[in-house]
PDB file of C-alpha atoms in Angstrom:
ATOM      1  CA  MET A   1     -12.760  30.017 -87.790  1.00  0.00           C
ATOM      2  CA  ASP A   2      -9.519  31.241 -86.210  1.00  0.00           C
ATOM      3  CA  ARG A   3      -6.695  28.926 -87.278  1.00  0.00           C
ATOM      4  CA  ALA A   4      -5.567  28.683 -83.630  1.00  0.00           C
ATOM      5  CA  LEU A   5      -8.821  26.970 -82.758  1.00  0.00           C
ATOM      6  CA  LYS A   6      -8.278  24.178 -85.284  1.00  0.00           C
ATOM      7  CA  LEU A   7      -6.009  22.557 -82.698  1.00  0.00           C
ATOM      8  CA  LYS A   8      -8.253  21.513 -79.835  1.00  0.00           C
ATOM      9  CA  PRO A   9      -7.788  23.643 -76.709  1.00  0.00           C
ATOM     10  CA  HIS A  10      -7.394  20.511 -74.591  1.00  0.00           C
ATOM     11  CA  CYS A  11      -4.411  19.360 -76.684  1.00  0.00           C
ATOM     12  CA  LYS A  12      -2.874  22.816 -76.579  1.00  0.00           C
ATOM     13  CA  ALA A  13      -3.390  22.922 -72.809  1.00  0.00           C
ATOM     14  CA  PHE A  14      -0.955  20.021 -72.325  1.00  0.00           C
ATOM     15  CA  CYS A  15       1.766  21.874 -74.213  1.00  0.00           C
ATOM     16  CA  HIS A  16       1.029  25.169 -72.476  1.00  0.00           C
ATOM     17  CA  ALA A  17       1.105  23.663 -68.981  1.00  0.00           C
ATOM     18  CA  VAL A  18       4.031  21.244 -69.364  1.00  0.00           C
ATOM     19  CA  GLY A  19       6.113  23.886 -71.115  1.00  0.00           C
ATOM     20  CA  LYS A  20       5.360  26.530 -68.493  1.00  0.00           C
ATOM     21  CA  VAL A  21       5.595  24.397 -65.351  1.00  0.00           C
ATOM     22  CA  LEU A  22       8.480  22.086 -66.267  1.00  0.00           C
ATOM     23  CA  GLY A  23      10.344  23.971 -68.945  1.00  0.00           C
ATOM     24  CA  GLY A  24       9.842  27.596 -68.011  1.00  0.00           C
ATOM     25  CA  ILE A  25       8.623  28.156 -71.570  1.00  0.00           C
ATOM     26  CA  ASP A  26       5.897  30.685 -72.284  1.00  0.00           C
ATOM     27  CA  SER A  27       3.385  29.736 -74.994  1.00  0.00           C
ATOM     28  CA  TRP A  28       5.015  26.414 -75.863  1.00  0.00           C
ATOM     29  CA  GLU A  29       1.637  25.513 -77.371  1.00  0.00           C
ATOM     30  CA  SER A  30       2.322  27.999 -80.178  1.00  0.00           C
ATOM     31  CA  GLN A  31       5.388  25.960 -81.146  1.00  0.00           C
ATOM     32  CA  ILE A  32       4.130  22.365 -81.079  1.00  0.00           C
ATOM     33  CA  GLY A  33       0.358  22.674 -80.554  1.00  0.00           C
ATOM     34  CA  SER A  34      -0.306  19.061 -79.634  1.00  0.00           C
ATOM     35  CA  PRO A  35       1.487  16.332 -77.658  1.00  0.00           C
ATOM     36  CA  LEU A  36       1.299  14.170 -80.774  1.00  0.00           C
ATOM     37  CA  ALA A  37       3.873  16.444 -82.377  1.00  0.00           C
ATOM     38  CA  VAL A  38       6.532  14.825 -80.170  1.00  0.00           C
ATOM     39  CA  VAL A  39       4.914  11.901 -78.302  1.00  0.00           C
ATOM     40  CA  PRO A  40       4.549   8.480 -80.040  1.00  0.00           C
ATOM     41  CA  SER A  41       0.880   7.753 -80.713  1.00  0.00           C
ATOM     42  CA  GLU A  42       0.917   4.630 -78.525  1.00  0.00           C
ATOM     43  CA  LYS A  43       2.020   6.828 -75.631  1.00  0.00           C
ATOM     44  CA  PHE A  44      -0.877   9.230 -76.195  1.00  0.00           C
ATOM     45  CA  HIS A  45      -4.058   7.493 -77.324  1.00  0.00           C
ATOM     46  CA  GLY A  46      -5.996   6.059 -74.403  1.00  0.00           C
ATOM     47  CA  CYS A  47      -3.707   7.628 -71.805  1.00  0.00           C
ATOM     48  CA  THR A  48      -5.001   9.723 -68.934  1.00  0.00           C
ATOM     49  CA  ASP A  49      -4.133  13.401 -68.729  1.00  0.00           C
ATOM     50  CA  GLY A  50      -1.472  12.585 -66.146  1.00  0.00           C
ATOM     51  CA  LEU A  51       0.267   9.989 -68.317  1.00  0.00           C
ATOM     52  CA  VAL A  52       0.053  12.232 -71.387  1.00  0.00           C
ATOM     53  CA  SER A  53       1.675  15.065 -69.419  1.00  0.00           C
ATOM     54  CA  LEU A  54       4.516  12.835 -68.230  1.00  0.00           C
ATOM     55  CA  ASN A  55       5.098  11.489 -71.739  1.00  0.00           C
ATOM     56  CA  LEU A  56       5.114  15.026 -73.145  1.00  0.00           C
ATOM     57  CA  ALA A  57       7.722  16.029 -70.577  1.00  0.00           C
ATOM     58  CA  LYS A  58       9.841  13.005 -71.527  1.00  0.00           C
ATOM     59  CA  TYR A  59       9.677  13.278 -75.313  1.00  0.00           C
ATOM     60  CA  GLY A  60       9.381  17.040 -75.563  1.00  0.00           C
ATOM     61  CA  LEU A  61      11.680  18.244 -72.790  1.00  0.00           C
ATOM     62  CA  GLY A  62      13.832  15.182 -72.071  1.00  0.00           C
ATOM     63  CA  LEU A  63      12.632  14.917 -68.464  1.00  0.00           C
ATOM     64  CA  VAL A  64      12.245  11.596 -66.644  1.00  0.00           C
ATOM     65  CA  SER A  65       8.886  10.898 -65.045  1.00  0.00           C
ATOM     66  CA  SER A  66      10.337  10.846 -61.528  1.00  0.00           C
ATOM     67  CA  HIS A  67      11.231  14.516 -62.012  1.00  0.00           C
ATOM     68  CA  SER A  68       7.893  15.495 -63.578  1.00  0.00           C
ATOM     69  CA  PHE A  69       5.508  13.471 -61.429  1.00  0.00           C
ATOM     70  CA  PRO A  70       5.648  15.704 -58.305  1.00  0.00           C
ATOM     71  CA  HIS A  71       4.541  18.654 -60.451  1.00  0.00           C
ATOM     72  CA  LEU A  72       1.384  17.033 -61.866  1.00  0.00           C
ATOM     73  CA  GLU A  73      -1.025  18.879 -59.606  1.00  0.00           C
ATOM     74  CA  THR A  74       0.402  22.211 -60.766  1.00  0.00           C
ATOM     75  CA  ILE A  75       0.285  21.032 -64.388  1.00  0.00           C
ATOM     76  CA  PHE A  76      -3.382  20.061 -64.012  1.00  0.00           C
ATOM     77  CA  GLN A  77      -4.285  23.433 -62.541  1.00  0.00           C
ATOM     78  CA  THR A  78      -2.355  25.259 -65.280  1.00  0.00           C
ATOM     79  CA  MET A  79      -4.124  23.187 -67.956  1.00  0.00           C
ATOM     80  CA  TYR A  80      -7.484  24.091 -66.470  1.00  0.00           C
ATOM     81  CA  GLU A  81      -6.633  27.788 -66.309  1.00  0.00           C
ATOM     82  CA  TYR A  82      -5.659  27.645 -69.984  1.00  0.00           C
ATOM     83  CA  VAL A  83      -8.884  26.031 -71.227  1.00  0.00           C
ATOM     84  CA  SER A  84     -10.964  28.318 -69.026  1.00  0.00           C
ATOM     85  CA  LYS A  85     -10.033  31.187 -71.351  1.00  0.00           C
ATOM     86  CA  PHE A  86     -12.081  29.565 -74.130  1.00  0.00           C
ATOM     87  CA  SER A  87     -15.836  29.848 -74.409  1.00  0.00           C
ATOM     88  CA  ASP A  88     -17.778  26.590 -74.419  1.00  0.00           C
ATOM     89  CA  GLU A  89     -18.405  27.066 -78.139  1.00  0.00           C
ATOM     90  CA  GLU A  90     -14.687  27.476 -78.860  1.00  0.00           C
ATOM     91  CA  PHE A  91     -13.735  24.610 -76.581  1.00  0.00           C
ATOM     92  CA  ILE A  92     -16.148  22.164 -78.186  1.00  0.00           C
ATOM     93  CA  GLN A  93     -15.093  22.800 -81.799  1.00  0.00           C
ATOM     94  CA  GLY A  94     -14.712  19.403 -83.479  1.00  0.00           C
ATOM     95  CA  ILE A  95     -16.293  17.510 -80.573  1.00  0.00           C
ATOM     96  CA  GLU A  96     -19.882  16.347 -80.947  1.00  0.00           C
ATOM     97  CA  PRO A  97     -21.833  13.509 -79.304  1.00  0.00           C
ATOM     98  CA  LEU A  98     -23.204  10.853 -81.637  1.00  0.00           C
ATOM     99  CA  PRO A  99     -26.826  11.627 -82.567  1.00  0.00           C
ATOM    100  CA  SER A 100     -28.326   8.998 -80.256  1.00  0.00           C
ATOM    101  CA  VAL A 101     -26.335   9.854 -77.120  1.00  0.00           C
ATOM    102  CA  LEU A 102     -28.253  12.841 -75.762  1.00  0.00           C
ATOM    103  CA  PRO A 103     -31.759  11.354 -76.282  1.00  0.00           C
ATOM    104  CA  THR A 104     -30.669   8.056 -74.735  1.00  0.00           C
ATOM    105  CA  LEU A 105     -29.169   9.763 -71.672  1.00  0.00           C
ATOM    106  CA  SER A 106     -32.338  11.838 -71.279  1.00  0.00           C
ATOM    107  CA  ARG A 107     -34.379   8.649 -71.411  1.00  0.00           C
ATOM    108  CA  LEU A 108     -32.104   7.003 -68.864  1.00  0.00           C
ATOM    109  CA  ARG A 109     -32.595   9.928 -66.483  1.00  0.00           C
ATOM    110  CA  LYS A 110     -36.345   9.402 -66.556  1.00  0.00           C
ATOM    111  CA  LEU A 111     -36.043   5.707 -65.710  1.00  0.00           C
ATOM    112  CA  HIS A 112     -35.911   4.580 -62.082  1.00  0.00           C
ATOM    113  CA  HIS A 113     -35.332   8.008 -60.604  1.00  0.00           C
ATOM    114  CA  GLY A 114     -33.442   7.616 -57.343  1.00  0.00           C
ATOM    115  CA  SER A 115     -32.368   4.026 -57.986  1.00  0.00           C
ATOM    116  CA  ILE A 116     -29.549   4.784 -60.438  1.00  0.00           C
ATOM    117  CA  LEU A 117     -26.304   6.616 -59.870  1.00  0.00           C
ATOM    118  CA  CYS A 118     -24.721   7.728 -63.129  1.00  0.00           C
ATOM    119  CA  GLY A 119     -21.232   9.189 -63.322  1.00  0.00           C
ATOM    120  CA  LEU A 120     -18.367   9.762 -65.721  1.00  0.00           C
ATOM    121  CA  VAL A 121     -15.051   7.923 -65.699  1.00  0.00           C
ATOM    122  CA  THR A 122     -12.508   9.805 -67.768  1.00  0.00           C
ATOM    123  CA  GLY A 123      -8.806  10.381 -68.058  1.00  0.00           C
ATOM    124  CA  ASN A 124      -9.500  14.121 -68.270  1.00  0.00           C
ATOM    125  CA  ILE A 125      -8.842  16.268 -65.239  1.00  0.00           C
ATOM    126  CA  GLU A 126     -12.080  17.079 -63.445  1.00  0.00           C
ATOM    127  CA  GLY A 127     -12.330  20.749 -64.384  1.00  0.00           C
ATOM    128  CA  ILE A 128     -11.844  20.039 -68.086  1.00  0.00           C
ATOM    129  CA  ALA A 129     -14.339  17.162 -67.929  1.00  0.00           C
ATOM    130  CA  ARG A 130     -16.934  19.490 -66.417  1.00  0.00           C
ATOM    131  CA  LYS A 131     -16.440  22.043 -69.172  1.00  0.00           C
ATOM    132  CA  LYS A 132     -16.567  19.356 -71.850  1.00  0.00           C
ATOM    133  CA  MET A 133     -19.784  17.742 -70.550  1.00  0.00           C
ATOM    134  CA  ARG A 134     -21.506  21.111 -70.303  1.00  0.00           C
ATOM    135  CA  ALA A 135     -20.294  22.305 -73.703  1.00  0.00           C
ATOM    136  CA  CYS A 136     -21.421  19.188 -75.591  1.00  0.00           C
ATOM    137  CA  GLY A 137     -24.856  19.084 -73.923  1.00  0.00           C
ATOM    138  CA  ILE A 138     -24.443  15.931 -71.838  1.00  0.00           C
ATOM    139  CA  PHE A 139     -24.629  17.754 -68.511  1.00  0.00           C
ATOM    140  CA  ALA A 140     -27.914  19.381 -69.582  1.00  0.00           C
ATOM    141  CA  THR A 141     -29.589  15.965 -69.934  1.00  0.00           C
ATOM    142  CA  GLY A 142     -29.646  15.720 -66.138  1.00  0.00           C
ATOM    143  CA  CYS A 143     -28.428  12.139 -66.354  1.00  0.00           C
ATOM    144  CA  LEU A 144     -25.245  12.659 -64.344  1.00  0.00           C
ATOM    145  CA  SER A 145     -25.615  12.340 -60.578  1.00  0.00           C
ATOM    146  CA  PRO A 146     -24.461  15.083 -58.179  1.00  0.00           C
ATOM    147  CA  LYS A 147     -20.823  15.008 -57.135  1.00  0.00           C
ATOM    148  CA  ALA A 148     -19.640  13.193 -54.016  1.00  0.00           C
ATOM    149  CA  ALA A 149     -18.497  15.045 -50.903  1.00  0.00           C
ATOM    150  CA  ASP A 150     -14.802  14.335 -51.564  1.00  0.00           C
ATOM    151  CA  GLN A 151     -14.830  15.930 -55.030  1.00  0.00           C
ATOM    152  CA  ILE A 152     -13.135  19.201 -54.149  1.00  0.00           C
ATOM    153  CA  TRP A 153     -12.102  20.519 -57.573  1.00  0.00           C
ATOM    154  CA  ILE A 154     -12.773  24.265 -57.728  1.00  0.00           C
ATOM    155  CA  GLY A 155     -13.963  25.642 -61.034  1.00  0.00           C
ATOM    156  CA  ASP A 156     -16.979  25.217 -63.348  1.00  0.00           C
ATOM    157  CA  ASP A 157     -18.878  24.294 -60.202  1.00  0.00           C
ATOM    158  CA  ASP A 158     -22.183  24.820 -62.013  1.00  0.00           C
ATOM    159  CA  ALA A 159     -21.379  21.680 -64.055  1.00  0.00           C
ATOM    160  CA  SER A 160     -20.078  19.365 -61.325  1.00  0.00           C
ATOM    161  CA  PHE A 161     -21.118  15.707 -61.239  1.00  0.00           C
ATOM    162  CA  LEU A 162     -20.200  12.283 -59.903  1.00  0.00           C
ATOM    163  CA  GLY A 163     -17.175  10.573 -61.383  1.00  0.00           C
ATOM    164  CA  GLY A 164     -13.561   9.452 -61.368  1.00  0.00           C
ATOM    165  CA  PHE A 165     -11.092  11.685 -63.187  1.00  0.00           C
ATOM    166  CA  GLY A 166      -7.531  11.942 -64.440  1.00  0.00           C
ATOM    167  CA  SER A 167      -6.799  14.451 -61.691  1.00  0.00           C
ATOM    168  CA  ASP A 168      -7.776  11.880 -59.041  1.00  0.00           C
ATOM    169  CA  PHE A 169      -5.084   9.324 -59.803  1.00  0.00           C
ATOM    170  CA  CYS A 170      -1.915   8.825 -61.824  1.00  0.00           C
ATOM    171  CA  SER A 171       0.518   5.971 -61.302  1.00  0.00           C
ATOM    172  CA  GLY A 172       3.388   7.944 -62.808  1.00  0.00           C
ATOM    173  CA  ASP A 173       4.502   4.853 -64.739  1.00  0.00           C
ATOM    174  CA  ILE A 174       4.914   5.658 -68.440  1.00  0.00           C
ATOM    175  CA  GLU A 175       7.035   2.612 -69.269  1.00  0.00           C
ATOM    176  CA  ASP A 176       4.502  -0.129 -68.540  1.00  0.00           C
ATOM    177  CA  GLN A 177       1.865  -0.005 -71.323  1.00  0.00           C
ATOM    178  CA  SER A 178      -0.621  -1.873 -69.135  1.00  0.00           C
ATOM    179  CA  ARG A 179      -0.826   1.228 -66.952  1.00  0.00           C
ATOM    180  CA  ILE A 180      -2.930   2.823 -69.708  1.00  0.00           C
ATOM    181  CA  TYR A 181      -5.877   0.642 -68.721  1.00  0.00           C
ATOM    182  CA  LYS A 182      -4.880   0.083 -65.097  1.00  0.00           C
ATOM    183  CA  ASP A 183      -4.824   3.818 -64.374  1.00  0.00           C
ATOM    184  CA  ARG A 184      -8.293   4.000 -65.916  1.00  0.00           C
ATOM    185  CA  GLY A 185      -9.272   1.093 -63.702  1.00  0.00           C
ATOM    186  CA  GLU A 186      -8.242   3.083 -60.639  1.00  0.00           C
ATOM    187  CA  GLN A 187     -10.525   5.889 -61.802  1.00  0.00           C
ATOM    188  CA  ILE A 188     -13.417   3.430 -62.164  1.00  0.00           C
ATOM    189  CA  ALA A 189     -12.742   2.262 -58.600  1.00  0.00           C
ATOM    190  CA  ILE A 190     -12.701   5.860 -57.357  1.00  0.00           C
ATOM    191  CA  ALA A 191     -16.031   6.563 -59.062  1.00  0.00           C
ATOM    192  CA  TYR A 192     -17.451   3.381 -57.501  1.00  0.00           C
ATOM    193  CA  ARG A 193     -16.341   4.366 -53.993  1.00  0.00           C
ATOM    194  CA  ARG A 194     -17.823   7.803 -54.483  1.00  0.00           C
ATOM    195  CA  ALA A 195     -21.092   6.285 -55.675  1.00  0.00           C
ATOM    196  CA  ARG A 196     -21.215   4.180 -52.520  1.00  0.00           C
ATOM    197  CA  SER A 197     -20.728   7.306 -50.422  1.00  0.00           C
ATOM    198  CA  CYS A 198     -23.830   8.812 -52.067  1.00  0.00           C
ATOM    199  CA  LEU A 199     -26.159   5.945 -51.137  1.00  0.00           C
ATOM    200  CA  LYS A 200     -28.942   6.409 -48.637  1.00  0.00           C
ATOM    201  CA  ASP A 201     -29.327   4.218 -45.556  1.00  0.00           C
ATOM    202  CA  GLY A 202     -30.220   0.665 -46.512  1.00  0.00           C
ATOM    203  CA  GLN A 203     -29.154   1.027 -50.153  1.00  0.00           C
ATOM    204  CA  LYS A 204     -26.474  -1.065 -51.824  1.00  0.00           C
ATOM    205  CA  ILE A 205     -24.952  -1.091 -55.263  1.00  0.00           C
ATOM    206  CA  VAL A 206     -25.842  -4.380 -56.891  1.00  0.00           C
ATOM    207  CA  ARG A 207     -24.507  -3.778 -60.406  1.00  0.00           C
ATOM    208  CA  VAL A 208     -21.679  -1.677 -61.813  1.00  0.00           C
ATOM    209  CA  VAL A 209     -21.751  -0.933 -65.549  1.00  0.00           C
ATOM    210  CA  HIS A 210     -18.903   0.786 -67.350  1.00  0.00           C
ATOM    211  CA  ILE A 211     -19.600   1.982 -70.898  1.00  0.00           C
ATOM    212  CA  GLY A 212     -16.756   2.464 -73.360  1.00  0.00           C
ATOM    213  CA  ASP A 213     -15.714   2.178 -76.996  1.00  0.00           C
ATOM    214  CA  ALA A 214     -12.110   0.976 -76.627  1.00  0.00           C
ATOM    215  CA  PRO A 215     -10.321  -2.172 -75.452  1.00  0.00           C
ATOM    216  CA  ALA A 216      -8.770  -0.144 -72.604  1.00  0.00           C
ATOM    217  CA  ASP A 217     -12.274   0.525 -71.228  1.00  0.00           C
ATOM    218  CA  ILE A 218     -13.079  -3.176 -71.101  1.00  0.00           C
ATOM    219  CA  LEU A 219      -9.659  -4.179 -69.775  1.00  0.00           C
ATOM    220  CA  ALA A 220      -9.910  -1.520 -67.063  1.00  0.00           C
ATOM    221  CA  THR A 221     -13.234  -2.897 -65.876  1.00  0.00           C
ATOM    222  CA  LYS A 222     -11.962  -6.493 -65.896  1.00  0.00           C
ATOM    223  CA  TRP A 223      -8.871  -5.406 -63.982  1.00  0.00           C
ATOM    224  CA  CYS A 224     -11.044  -3.810 -61.285  1.00  0.00           C
ATOM    225  CA  LEU A 225     -12.961  -7.059 -60.955  1.00  0.00           C
ATOM    226  CA  GLU A 226      -9.792  -9.140 -60.784  1.00  0.00           C
ATOM    227  CA  GLU A 227      -8.284  -6.774 -58.202  1.00  0.00           C
ATOM    228  CA  ASN A 228     -11.411  -6.981 -56.033  1.00  0.00           C
ATOM    229  CA  LYS A 229     -12.135  -3.252 -56.347  1.00  0.00           C
ATOM    230  CA  PHE A 230     -15.912  -3.691 -56.214  1.00  0.00           C
ATOM    231  CA  ASN A 231     -16.393  -5.911 -53.184  1.00  0.00           C
ATOM    232  CA  TYR A 232     -18.113  -4.759 -50.045  1.00  0.00           C
ATOM    233  CA  ASP A 233     -16.456  -5.293 -46.671  1.00  0.00           C
ATOM    234  CA  SER A 234     -18.733  -8.251 -46.042  1.00  0.00           C
ATOM    235  CA  ASP A 235     -18.858 -11.458 -48.083  1.00  0.00           C
ATOM    236  CA  GLU A 236     -22.641 -11.362 -47.835  1.00  0.00           C
ATOM    237  CA  HIS A 237     -22.979  -9.064 -50.832  1.00  0.00           C
ATOM    238  CA  GLU A 238     -21.300  -9.334 -54.243  1.00  0.00           C
ATOM    239  CA  VAL A 239     -21.578  -6.775 -57.014  1.00  0.00           C
ATOM    240  CA  VAL A 240     -22.320  -7.869 -60.580  1.00  0.00           C
ATOM    241  CA  VAL A 241     -19.876  -6.147 -62.947  1.00  0.00           C
ATOM    242  CA  SER A 242     -20.552  -5.390 -66.588  1.00  0.00           C
ATOM    243  CA  CYS A 243     -18.954  -3.428 -69.375  1.00  0.00           C
ATOM    244  CA  VAL A 244     -21.034  -2.295 -72.330  1.00  0.00           C
ATOM    245  CA  GLY A 245     -18.686  -2.050 -75.298  1.00  0.00           C
ATOM    246  CA  VAL A 246     -20.071   0.280 -77.949  1.00  0.00           C
ATOM    247  CA  ALA A 247     -18.558  -0.344 -81.392  1.00  0.00           C
ATOM    248  CA  THR A 248     -19.063   3.234 -82.576  1.00  0.00           C
ATOM    249  CA  GLY A 249     -15.438   4.341 -82.247  1.00  0.00           C
ATOM    250  CA  LYS A 250     -12.178   3.120 -83.769  1.00  0.00           C
ATOM    251  CA  PHE A 251     -12.604  -0.489 -82.655  1.00  0.00           C
ATOM    252  CA  SER A 252     -14.868  -3.157 -84.114  1.00  0.00           C
ATOM    253  CA  ALA A 253     -17.332  -5.239 -82.158  1.00  0.00           C
ATOM    254  CA  SER A 254     -15.186  -8.327 -82.711  1.00  0.00           C
ATOM    255  CA  ILE A 255     -12.151  -6.675 -81.105  1.00  0.00           C
ATOM    256  CA  LEU A 256     -14.215  -5.496 -78.133  1.00  0.00           C
ATOM    257  CA  ARG A 257     -15.804  -8.935 -77.794  1.00  0.00           C
ATOM    258  CA  GLU A 258     -12.383 -10.586 -77.725  1.00  0.00           C
ATOM    259  CA  CYS A 259     -11.270  -8.246 -74.934  1.00  0.00           C
ATOM    260  CA  ALA A 260     -14.420  -8.934 -72.927  1.00  0.00           C
ATOM    261  CA  GLY A 261     -13.957 -12.690 -72.926  1.00  0.00           C
ATOM    262  CA  ASN A 262     -16.515 -15.140 -71.589  1.00  0.00           C
ATOM    263  CA  ILE A 263     -19.561 -14.199 -69.572  1.00  0.00           C
ATOM    264  CA  GLN A 264     -19.675 -15.370 -65.951  1.00  0.00           C
ATOM    265  CA  ARG A 265     -23.294 -14.994 -64.877  1.00  0.00           C
ATOM    266  CA  GLY A 266     -23.714 -13.122 -61.622  1.00  0.00           C
ATOM    267  CA  LYS A 267     -20.121 -11.865 -61.700  1.00  0.00           C
ATOM    268  CA  TRP A 268     -18.898 -10.636 -65.107  1.00  0.00           C
ATOM    269  CA  GLU A 269     -21.597  -9.838 -67.673  1.00  0.00           C
ATOM    270  CA  PRO A 270     -20.149  -7.835 -70.605  1.00  0.00           C
ATOM    271  CA  VAL A 271     -22.292  -6.753 -73.541  1.00  0.00           C
ATOM    272  CA  ILE A 272     -21.039  -5.595 -76.955  1.00  0.00           C
ATOM    273  CA  LEU A 273     -23.322  -3.441 -79.103  1.00  0.00           C
ATOM    274  CA  GLU A 274     -22.630  -2.785 -82.786  1.00  0.00           C
ATOM    275  CA  GLN A 275     -24.781   0.363 -82.833  1.00  0.00           C
ATOM    276  CA  GLY A 276     -23.808   1.669 -79.409  1.00  0.00           C
ATOM    277  CA  PHE A 277     -26.223   4.140 -77.829  1.00  0.00           C
ATOM    278  CA  SER A 278     -28.574   3.885 -80.824  1.00  0.00           C
ATOM    279  CA  ASP A 279     -29.015   0.140 -80.351  1.00  0.00           C
ATOM    280  CA  PRO A 280     -32.631  -0.615 -79.317  1.00  0.00           C
ATOM    281  CA  ALA A 281     -31.237  -2.936 -76.650  1.00  0.00           C
ATOM    282  CA  PHE A 282     -28.950  -0.323 -75.067  1.00  0.00           C
ATOM    283  CA  ILE A 283     -31.048   0.434 -71.980  1.00  0.00           C
ATOM    284  CA  GLU A 284     -31.767  -3.264 -71.485  1.00  0.00           C
ATOM    285  CA  SER A 285     -28.049  -4.041 -71.797  1.00  0.00           C
ATOM    286  CA  LEU A 286     -27.403  -1.995 -68.671  1.00  0.00           C
ATOM    287  CA  GLY A 287     -29.310  -4.590 -66.657  1.00  0.00           C
ATOM    288  CA  ILE A 288     -31.631  -2.011 -65.165  1.00  0.00           C
ATOM    289  CA  THR A 289     -34.177  -3.312 -62.688  1.00  0.00           C
ATOM    290  CA  GLN A 290     -35.942  -1.615 -59.808  1.00  0.00           C
ATOM    291  CA  ASP A 291     -33.023  -2.108 -57.423  1.00  0.00           C
ATOM    292  CA  VAL A 292     -30.097  -1.421 -59.728  1.00  0.00           C
ATOM    293  CA  ARG A 293     -27.750   1.526 -59.511  1.00  0.00           C
ATOM    294  CA  ILE A 294     -25.130   2.038 -62.194  1.00  0.00           C
ATOM    295  CA  GLU A 295     -21.940   4.015 -62.243  1.00  0.00           C
TER     296      GLU A 295
END
């Protein structure tokens, strides 16, 4: 394999775009390769693409976020143009879904057709997320719902789907560490609003389930609940909120369970699964019934 491909194209895209847009530097990615070469790990891991870009500008170019923030849209587009040069096979090097993910998503698609809305919440910009989901086989499962009308990203349109993305929102605040999960929370809320816009007459969302393997995923969902992001305009209908924490990443089930806190039936119903998508209880943990739609 070409040595240049050992650094993931997505990581190199940050350096390429930030260097070009903010520093006037051509091929900065050939010099540092990854934001982690200059950005502290706690300012990278779990951050959205917007926050990573702002931190890279700060630690790599000495630029304050107030200077860099207005250029984010151009940075996102430049990142996307960079990764578009790679084939799906090149782009996906070193990225592979866990063995149980694709079969489980295929099974989910076959359940309650028309009563579930399934989308992706990610800190990635939308164009990169589309390429990633297609390249790793998730898009091909058919589990992801069609995009909402307000999703206007142009590029990889053959792999578009419902969701909330890093290109949809960035607070611009790289000093407050809580923004790592709060920015993700805003993306969950965006995905929820888009899901509502896709409902047919007479339909309502009765349960929102966010699946993640990190404390930030759980904290983001709790923050949305606390900030009233899921309520309808009328008090007559309340959405049950859940987060399924899958302990198949860096964080143990005990850590995820501590973040989730206590269950509040009918309001906050988190579930932590040691085996993640391969757990026999995974589908059941989503709370799927005939009238449930999940995001």
